[in-house]
PDB file of C-alpha atoms in Angstrom:
ATOM      1  CA  UNK A   1       0.000   0.000   0.000  1.00 44.00           C
ATOM      2  CA  UNK A   2       2.739   2.447   0.978  1.00 46.00           C
ATOM      3  CA  UNK A   3       4.717   1.691  -2.182  1.00 46.00           C
ATOM      4  CA  UNK A   4       1.742   2.578  -4.427  1.00 48.00           C
ATOM      5  CA  UNK A   5       1.335   6.067  -2.997  1.00 49.00           C
ATOM      6  CA  UNK A   6       4.243   7.757  -4.827  1.00 50.00           C
ATOM      7  CA  UNK A   7       2.979   6.382  -8.157  1.00 50.00           C
ATOM      8  CA  UNK A   8      -0.467   7.849  -7.544  1.00 49.00           C
ATOM      9  CA  UNK A   9       0.967  11.191  -6.482  1.00 47.00           C
ATOM     10  CA  UNK A  10       3.371  11.456  -9.443  1.00 55.00           C
ATOM     11  CA  UNK A  11       0.761  12.354 -12.157  1.00 57.00           C
ATOM     12  CA  UNK A  12      -0.666  15.150  -9.975  1.00 52.00           C
ATOM     13  CA  UNK A  13       2.816  16.452  -9.283  1.00 55.00           C
ATOM     14  CA  UNK A  14       3.652  16.413 -12.993  1.00 56.00           C
ATOM     15  CA  UNK A  15       0.440  18.322 -13.728  1.00 50.00           C
ATOM     16  CA  UNK A  16       1.185  20.975 -11.103  1.00 51.00           C
ATOM     17  CA  UNK A  17       4.928  21.346 -11.657  1.00 52.00           C
ATOM     18  CA  UNK A  18       5.395  20.102 -15.213  1.00 56.00           C
ATOM     19  CA  UNK A  19       8.639  18.711 -16.541  1.00 70.00           C
ATOM     20  CA  UNK A  20      10.347  21.958 -15.501  1.00 78.00           C
ATOM     21  CA  UNK A  21       9.071  23.322 -12.150  1.00 87.00           C
ATOM     22  CA  UNK A  22      10.860  26.655 -12.672  1.00 88.00           C
ATOM     23  CA  UNK A  23       9.146  27.247 -16.014  1.00 89.00           C
ATOM     24  CA  UNK A  24       5.780  26.325 -14.513  1.00 90.00           C
ATOM     25  CA  UNK A  25       6.460  28.705 -11.614  1.00 91.00           C
ATOM     26  CA  UNK A  26       7.265  31.492 -14.090  1.00 92.00           C
ATOM     27  CA  UNK A  27       3.857  31.028 -15.722  1.00 94.00           C
ATOM     28  CA  UNK A  28       2.006  30.882 -12.394  1.00 94.00           C
ATOM     29  CA  UNK A  29       3.766  33.846 -10.795  1.00 94.00           C
ATOM     30  CA  UNK A  30       3.697  35.760 -14.077  1.00 94.00           C
ATOM     31  CA  UNK A  31      -0.099  35.571 -14.284  1.00 95.00           C
ATOM     32  CA  UNK A  32      -0.596  36.780 -10.710  1.00 96.00           C
ATOM     33  CA  UNK A  33      -0.693  40.503 -11.647  1.00 95.00           C
ATOM     34  CA  UNK A  34      -3.450  39.833 -14.190  1.00 95.00           C
ATOM     35  CA  UNK A  35      -5.463  37.756 -11.737  1.00 95.00           C
ATOM     36  CA  UNK A  36      -5.082  40.384  -9.028  1.00 95.00           C
ATOM     37  CA  UNK A  37      -5.989  43.255 -11.381  1.00 93.00           C
ATOM     38  CA  UNK A  38      -9.135  41.515 -12.649  1.00 93.00           C
ATOM     39  CA  UNK A  39     -10.068  40.672  -9.056  1.00 92.00           C
ATOM     40  CA  UNK A  40      -9.584  44.307  -8.041  1.00 91.00           C
ATOM     41  CA  UNK A  41     -11.794  45.319 -10.961  1.00 88.00           C
ATOM     42  CA  UNK A  42     -14.563  42.939  -9.889  1.00 88.00           C
ATOM     43  CA  UNK A  43     -14.287  44.276  -6.335  1.00 89.00           C
ATOM     44  CA  UNK A  44     -14.447  47.877  -7.638  1.00 88.00           C
ATOM     45  CA  UNK A  45     -10.960  48.730  -6.376  1.00 89.00           C
ATOM     46  CA  UNK A  46      -9.441  50.205  -9.557  1.00 87.00           C
ATOM     47  CA  UNK A  47     -10.319  53.828  -8.916  1.00 83.00           C
ATOM     48  CA  UNK A  48     -12.536  56.279 -10.744  1.00 84.00           C
ATOM     49  CA  UNK A  49     -11.849  54.823 -14.214  1.00 87.00           C
ATOM     50  CA  UNK A  50     -11.472  51.052 -13.680  1.00 88.00           C
ATOM     51  CA  UNK A  51     -11.569  50.227 -17.384  1.00 90.00           C
ATOM     52  CA  UNK A  52      -8.635  52.496 -18.192  1.00 89.00           C
ATOM     53  CA  UNK A  53      -6.713  51.292 -15.138  1.00 91.00           C
ATOM     54  CA  UNK A  54      -7.257  47.657 -16.132  1.00 93.00           C
ATOM     55  CA  UNK A  55      -6.275  48.323 -19.730  1.00 93.00           C
ATOM     56  CA  UNK A  56      -3.093  50.235 -18.873  1.00 92.00           C
ATOM     57  CA  UNK A  57      -2.010  47.828 -16.136  1.00 94.00           C
ATOM     58  CA  UNK A  58      -2.205  44.865 -18.507  1.00 96.00           C
ATOM     59  CA  UNK A  59      -0.344  46.777 -21.202  1.00 95.00           C
ATOM     60  CA  UNK A  60       2.359  47.822 -18.758  1.00 95.00           C
ATOM     61  CA  UNK A  61       2.939  44.214 -17.692  1.00 96.00           C
ATOM     62  CA  UNK A  62       3.207  43.211 -21.350  1.00 96.00           C
ATOM     63  CA  UNK A  63       5.983  45.783 -21.766  1.00 96.00           C
ATOM     64  CA  UNK A  64       7.692  44.624 -18.566  1.00 95.00           C
ATOM     65  CA  UNK A  65       7.797  41.014 -19.731  1.00 96.00           C
ATOM     66  CA  UNK A  66       9.085  42.088 -23.145  1.00 96.00           C
ATOM     67  CA  UNK A  67      11.907  43.945 -21.414  1.00 95.00           C
ATOM     68  CA  UNK A  68      12.600  40.975 -19.139  1.00 95.00           C
ATOM     69  CA  UNK A  69      12.888  38.680 -22.150  1.00 94.00           C
ATOM     70  CA  UNK A  70      15.224  41.067 -23.974  1.00 94.00           C
ATOM     71  CA  UNK A  71      17.401  41.479 -20.874  1.00 94.00           C
ATOM     72  CA  UNK A  72      18.233  37.759 -20.613  1.00 92.00           C
ATOM     73  CA  UNK A  73      21.039  37.761 -23.195  1.00 89.00           C
ATOM     74  CA  UNK A  74      22.750  40.958 -21.942  1.00 89.00           C
ATOM     75  CA  UNK A  75      22.511  39.630 -18.394  1.00 89.00           C
ATOM     76  CA  UNK A  76      24.241  36.404 -19.425  1.00 88.00           C
ATOM     77  CA  UNK A  77      26.939  38.239 -21.398  1.00 86.00           C
ATOM     78  CA  UNK A  78      27.651  40.483 -18.414  1.00 85.00           C
ATOM     79  CA  UNK A  79      28.282  37.500 -16.151  1.00 84.00           C
ATOM     80  CA  UNK A  80      24.790  36.960 -14.766  1.00 83.00           C
ATOM     81  CA  UNK A  81      22.808  33.712 -14.681  1.00 84.00           C
ATOM     82  CA  UNK A  82      21.957  31.918 -17.904  1.00 86.00           C
ATOM     83  CA  UNK A  83      18.168  32.113 -18.176  1.00 86.00           C
ATOM     84  CA  UNK A  84      17.921  31.533 -21.942  1.00 87.00           C
ATOM     85  CA  UNK A  85      15.858  28.358 -21.471  1.00 89.00           C
ATOM     86  CA  UNK A  86      13.117  30.451 -19.836  1.00 91.00           C
ATOM     87  CA  UNK A  87      13.036  33.215 -22.454  1.00 91.00           C
ATOM     88  CA  UNK A  88      10.181  31.633 -24.405  1.00 91.00           C
ATOM     89  CA  UNK A  89       8.057  31.396 -21.253  1.00 93.00           C
ATOM     90  CA  UNK A  90       8.641  35.072 -20.527  1.00 95.00           C
ATOM     91  CA  UNK A  91       7.878  35.950 -24.139  1.00 94.00           C
ATOM     92  CA  UNK A  92       4.598  34.045 -24.008  1.00 95.00           C
ATOM     93  CA  UNK A  93       3.665  35.924 -20.845  1.00 96.00           C
ATOM     94  CA  UNK A  94       4.348  39.191 -22.673  1.00 96.00           C
ATOM     95  CA  UNK A  95       2.061  38.086 -25.512  1.00 96.00           C
ATOM     96  CA  UNK A  96      -0.646  36.961 -23.059  1.00 96.00           C
ATOM     97  CA  UNK A  97      -0.687  40.354 -21.356  1.00 97.00           C
ATOM     98  CA  UNK A  98      -0.673  42.132 -24.716  1.00 97.00           C
ATOM     99  CA  UNK A  99      -3.651  40.003 -25.810  1.00 97.00           C
ATOM    100  CA  UNK A 100      -5.501  40.783 -22.569  1.00 96.00           C
ATOM    101  CA  UNK A 101      -4.697  44.473 -23.004  1.00 96.00           C
ATOM    102  CA  UNK A 102      -6.099  44.370 -26.543  1.00 96.00           C
ATOM    103  CA  UNK A 103      -9.155  42.401 -25.407  1.00 95.00           C
ATOM    104  CA  UNK A 104     -10.037  44.974 -22.754  1.00 94.00           C
ATOM    105  CA  UNK A 105      -9.726  47.724 -25.376  1.00 94.00           C
ATOM    106  CA  UNK A 106     -11.790  45.968 -28.062  1.00 94.00           C
ATOM    107  CA  UNK A 107     -14.465  44.481 -25.775  1.00 93.00           C
ATOM    108  CA  UNK A 108     -14.871  46.852 -22.819  1.00 89.00           C
ATOM    109  CA  UNK A 109     -13.801  50.105 -24.459  1.00 88.00           C
ATOM    110  CA  UNK A 110     -15.146  49.666 -28.004  1.00 89.00           C
ATOM    111  CA  UNK A 111     -17.814  47.006 -27.452  1.00 90.00           C
ATOM    112  CA  UNK A 112     -16.424  44.979 -30.384  1.00 89.00           C
ATOM    113  CA  UNK A 113     -17.495  47.739 -32.767  1.00 91.00           C
ATOM    114  CA  UNK A 114     -15.156  46.914 -35.647  1.00 92.00           C
ATOM    115  CA  UNK A 115     -15.816  50.193 -37.450  1.00 93.00           C
ATOM    116  CA  UNK A 116     -14.935  52.208 -34.343  1.00 93.00           C
ATOM    117  CA  UNK A 117     -11.837  50.084 -33.715  1.00 93.00           C
ATOM    118  CA  UNK A 118     -10.627  50.571 -37.287  1.00 94.00           C
ATOM    119  CA  UNK A 119     -11.295  54.322 -37.066  1.00 94.00           C
ATOM    120  CA  UNK A 120      -9.212  54.453 -33.870  1.00 92.00           C
ATOM    121  CA  UNK A 121      -6.358  52.543 -35.499  1.00 93.00           C
ATOM    122  CA  UNK A 122      -6.342  54.925 -38.473  1.00 92.00           C
ATOM    123  CA  UNK A 123      -6.859  58.217 -36.625  1.00 93.00           C
ATOM    124  CA  UNK A 124      -4.951  57.736 -33.353  1.00 93.00           C
ATOM    125  CA  UNK A 125      -1.199  57.199 -33.823  1.00 93.00           C
ATOM    126  CA  UNK A 126      -0.684  55.655 -30.391  1.00 93.00           C
ATOM    127  CA  UNK A 127      -3.253  52.953 -31.173  1.00 94.00           C
ATOM    128  CA  UNK A 128      -1.655  52.409 -34.590  1.00 95.00           C
ATOM    129  CA  UNK A 129       1.732  51.852 -32.942  1.00 96.00           C
ATOM    130  CA  UNK A 130       0.247  49.618 -30.236  1.00 95.00           C
ATOM    131  CA  UNK A 131      -1.555  47.498 -32.814  1.00 96.00           C
ATOM    132  CA  UNK A 132       1.680  47.186 -34.789  1.00 95.00           C
ATOM    133  CA  UNK A 133       3.447  45.876 -31.670  1.00 96.00           C
ATOM    134  CA  UNK A 134       0.732  43.272 -31.138  1.00 96.00           C
ATOM    135  CA  UNK A 135       0.748  42.160 -34.786  1.00 95.00           C
ATOM    136  CA  UNK A 136       4.504  41.587 -34.565  1.00 95.00           C
ATOM    137  CA  UNK A 137       4.051  39.504 -31.407  1.00 96.00           C
ATOM    138  CA  UNK A 138       1.458  37.161 -32.954  1.00 96.00           C
ATOM    139  CA  UNK A 139       3.807  35.121 -35.201  1.00 94.00           C
ATOM    140  CA  UNK A 140       6.417  35.086 -32.441  1.00 94.00           C
ATOM    141  CA  UNK A 141       3.925  33.565 -30.010  1.00 94.00           C
ATOM    142  CA  UNK A 142       2.619  31.064 -32.573  1.00 93.00           C
ATOM    143  CA  UNK A 143       6.143  29.810 -33.271  1.00 92.00           C
ATOM    144  CA  UNK A 144       7.266  29.678 -29.625  1.00 88.00           C
ATOM    145  CA  UNK A 145       7.176  25.893 -29.404  1.00 86.00           C
ATOM    146  CA  UNK A 146       9.504  23.018 -30.229  1.00 86.00           C
ATOM    147  CA  UNK A 147       7.552  21.708 -33.295  1.00 88.00           C
ATOM    148  CA  UNK A 148       7.668  25.129 -34.973  1.00 89.00           C
ATOM    149  CA  UNK A 149      11.376  25.484 -34.249  1.00 87.00           C
ATOM    150  CA  UNK A 150      11.959  22.141 -35.972  1.00 89.00           C
ATOM    151  CA  UNK A 151       9.710  23.082 -38.894  1.00 89.00           C
ATOM    152  CA  UNK A 152      11.291  26.496 -39.485  1.00 86.00           C
ATOM    153  CA  UNK A 153      14.846  25.473 -38.668  1.00 87.00           C
ATOM    154  CA  UNK A 154      16.947  27.089 -35.997  1.00 83.00           C
ATOM    155  CA  UNK A 155      18.415  29.855 -38.163  1.00 89.00           C
ATOM    156  CA  UNK A 156      15.069  30.945 -39.658  1.00 89.00           C
ATOM    157  CA  UNK A 157      13.415  30.778 -36.243  1.00 88.00           C
ATOM    158  CA  UNK A 158      16.077  33.048 -34.761  1.00 88.00           C
ATOM    159  CA  UNK A 159      15.733  35.542 -37.616  1.00 89.00           C
ATOM    160  CA  UNK A 160      11.978  35.669 -37.095  1.00 90.00           C
ATOM    161  CA  UNK A 161      12.252  36.157 -33.352  1.00 90.00           C
ATOM    162  CA  UNK A 162      14.613  39.091 -33.718  1.00 90.00           C
ATOM    163  CA  UNK A 163      11.456  41.074 -34.534  1.00 92.00           C
ATOM    164  CA  UNK A 164      10.797  41.067 -30.785  1.00 93.00           C
ATOM    165  CA  UNK A 165      13.091  44.114 -30.639  1.00 93.00           C
ATOM    166  CA  UNK A 166      10.752  45.946 -33.013  1.00 94.00           C
ATOM    167  CA  UNK A 167       7.758  44.883 -30.927  1.00 95.00           C
ATOM    168  CA  UNK A 168       9.394  46.133 -27.719  1.00 95.00           C
ATOM    169  CA  UNK A 169      10.314  49.450 -29.338  1.00 94.00           C
ATOM    170  CA  UNK A 170       6.757  49.906 -30.639  1.00 95.00           C
ATOM    171  CA  UNK A 171       5.309  48.984 -27.226  1.00 95.00           C
ATOM    172  CA  UNK A 172       7.557  51.514 -25.470  1.00 94.00           C
ATOM    173  CA  UNK A 173       6.608  54.247 -27.968  1.00 93.00           C
ATOM    174  CA  UNK A 174       2.934  53.302 -27.517  1.00 94.00           C
ATOM    175  CA  UNK A 175       3.276  53.727 -23.740  1.00 92.00           C
ATOM    176  CA  UNK A 176       4.919  57.149 -24.098  1.00 91.00           C
ATOM    177  CA  UNK A 177       2.230  58.313 -26.538  1.00 90.00           C
ATOM    178  CA  UNK A 178      -0.623  57.047 -24.344  1.00 87.00           C
ATOM    179  CA  UNK A 179       0.505  58.964 -21.269  1.00 81.00           C
ATOM    180  CA  UNK A 180       1.092  62.173 -23.285  1.00 69.00           C
ATOM    181  CA  UNK A 181       2.170  64.315 -20.300  1.00 67.00           C
ATOM    182  CA  UNK A 182       5.785  63.050 -20.361  1.00 70.00           C
ATOM    183  CA  UNK A 183       6.109  61.731 -16.814  1.00 76.00           C
ATOM    184  CA  UNK A 184       9.202  59.800 -15.797  1.00 84.00           C
ATOM    185  CA  UNK A 185       7.775  56.254 -15.893  1.00 87.00           C
ATOM    186  CA  UNK A 186       7.194  55.793 -19.656  1.00 89.00           C
ATOM    187  CA  UNK A 187      10.483  57.553 -20.428  1.00 90.00           C
ATOM    188  CA  UNK A 188      12.326  55.154 -18.111  1.00 92.00           C
ATOM    189  CA  UNK A 189      10.825  52.148 -19.881  1.00 92.00           C
ATOM    190  CA  UNK A 190      11.635  53.680 -23.272  1.00 91.00           C
ATOM    191  CA  UNK A 191      15.208  54.295 -22.110  1.00 93.00           C
ATOM    192  CA  UNK A 192      15.588  50.675 -20.962  1.00 93.00           C
ATOM    193  CA  UNK A 193      14.341  49.376 -24.320  1.00 94.00           C
ATOM    194  CA  UNK A 194      16.681  51.770 -26.145  1.00 94.00           C
ATOM    195  CA  UNK A 195      19.633  50.538 -24.045  1.00 93.00           C
ATOM    196  CA  UNK A 196      18.789  46.902 -24.812  1.00 92.00           C
ATOM    197  CA  UNK A 197      18.530  47.678 -28.529  1.00 91.00           C
ATOM    198  CA  UNK A 198      21.866  49.491 -28.399  1.00 92.00           C
ATOM    199  CA  UNK A 199      23.452  46.524 -26.611  1.00 90.00           C
ATOM    200  CA  UNK A 200      22.144  44.216 -29.341  1.00 87.00           C
ATOM    201  CA  UNK A 201      23.526  46.511 -32.039  1.00 87.00           C
ATOM    202  CA  UNK A 202      26.978  46.693 -30.405  1.00 86.00           C
ATOM    203  CA  UNK A 203      27.163  42.891 -30.083  1.00 82.00           C
ATOM    204  CA  UNK A 204      26.175  42.452 -33.712  1.00 81.00           C
ATOM    205  CA  UNK A 205      28.774  44.953 -34.910  1.00 82.00           C
ATOM    206  CA  UNK A 206      31.435  43.201 -32.840  1.00 81.00           C
ATOM    207  CA  UNK A 207      30.534  39.846 -34.413  1.00 77.00           C
ATOM    208  CA  UNK A 208      30.852  41.349 -37.888  1.00 76.00           C
ATOM    209  CA  UNK A 209      34.218  42.916 -37.028  1.00 76.00           C
ATOM    210  CA  UNK A 210      35.791  39.689 -35.724  1.00 71.00           C
ATOM    211  CA  UNK A 211      36.033  37.834 -39.098  1.00 62.00           C
ATOM    212  CA  UNK A 212      37.590  40.899 -40.692  1.00 53.00           C
ATOM    213  CA  UNK A 213      40.257  41.112 -37.952  1.00 55.00           C
ATOM    214  CA  UNK A 214      40.950  37.382 -38.002  1.00 53.00           C
ATOM    215  CA  UNK A 215      41.264  37.172 -41.822  1.00 53.00           C
ATOM    216  CA  UNK A 216      44.951  36.901 -42.798  1.00 51.00           C
ATOM    217  CA  UNK A 217      46.289  39.770 -44.833  1.00 48.00           C
ATOM    218  CA  UNK A 218      47.432  38.916 -48.356  1.00 45.00           C
ATOM    219  CA  UNK A 219      51.033  39.641 -49.243  1.00 47.00           C
ATOM    220  CA  UNK A 220      51.531  42.644 -51.457  1.00 42.00           C
ATOM    221  CA  UNK A 221      51.890  41.771 -55.114  1.00 42.00           C
ATOM    222  CA  UNK A 222      55.011  42.829 -56.938  1.00 35.00           C
TER     223      UNK A 222
END
């Protein structure tokens, strides 16, 4: 009887923790802000304009997870922990929050009025930029799984997922444009994204310069 207990517990443990408990914990902890914000909305604790607070909070967490995902490689190169194996989980959290942010806008703000949504996209630049960021994230989220990596091939998959930098830049610009009054918070996030993009650019330029330096010089012809 005692020997059978671990076998019966194992499936439940696998369901709760998955094959990688840390990755499962990232998903669970990562969704806590959304759960808490929706709960606060239900309990009427989001202030005078709960819809706007809900919408902006979800969008801000999408930007935070985008930044967290982009920071993994610089952190590793600067001697920090190697968290590359968890980058896809963080990226999927960013997409989930972006999708929730968009859902609140389209359902609660616009009532699924497609004509009004399209008019907003065309007439309001900050919505145009935000929609662009979300559109970029869609193929990245769809291909964030092992079967798609195998189907696309590692090199093509990496090229596609470099567009996350464009998505993060668009999301940061969207945040700055939404706030409009130029407070410190959106500028800080925009500065962090700009620094991460600059780091990526410097690394890429260094990689291009290495082959040129290592190539042997040809002897001068007589």
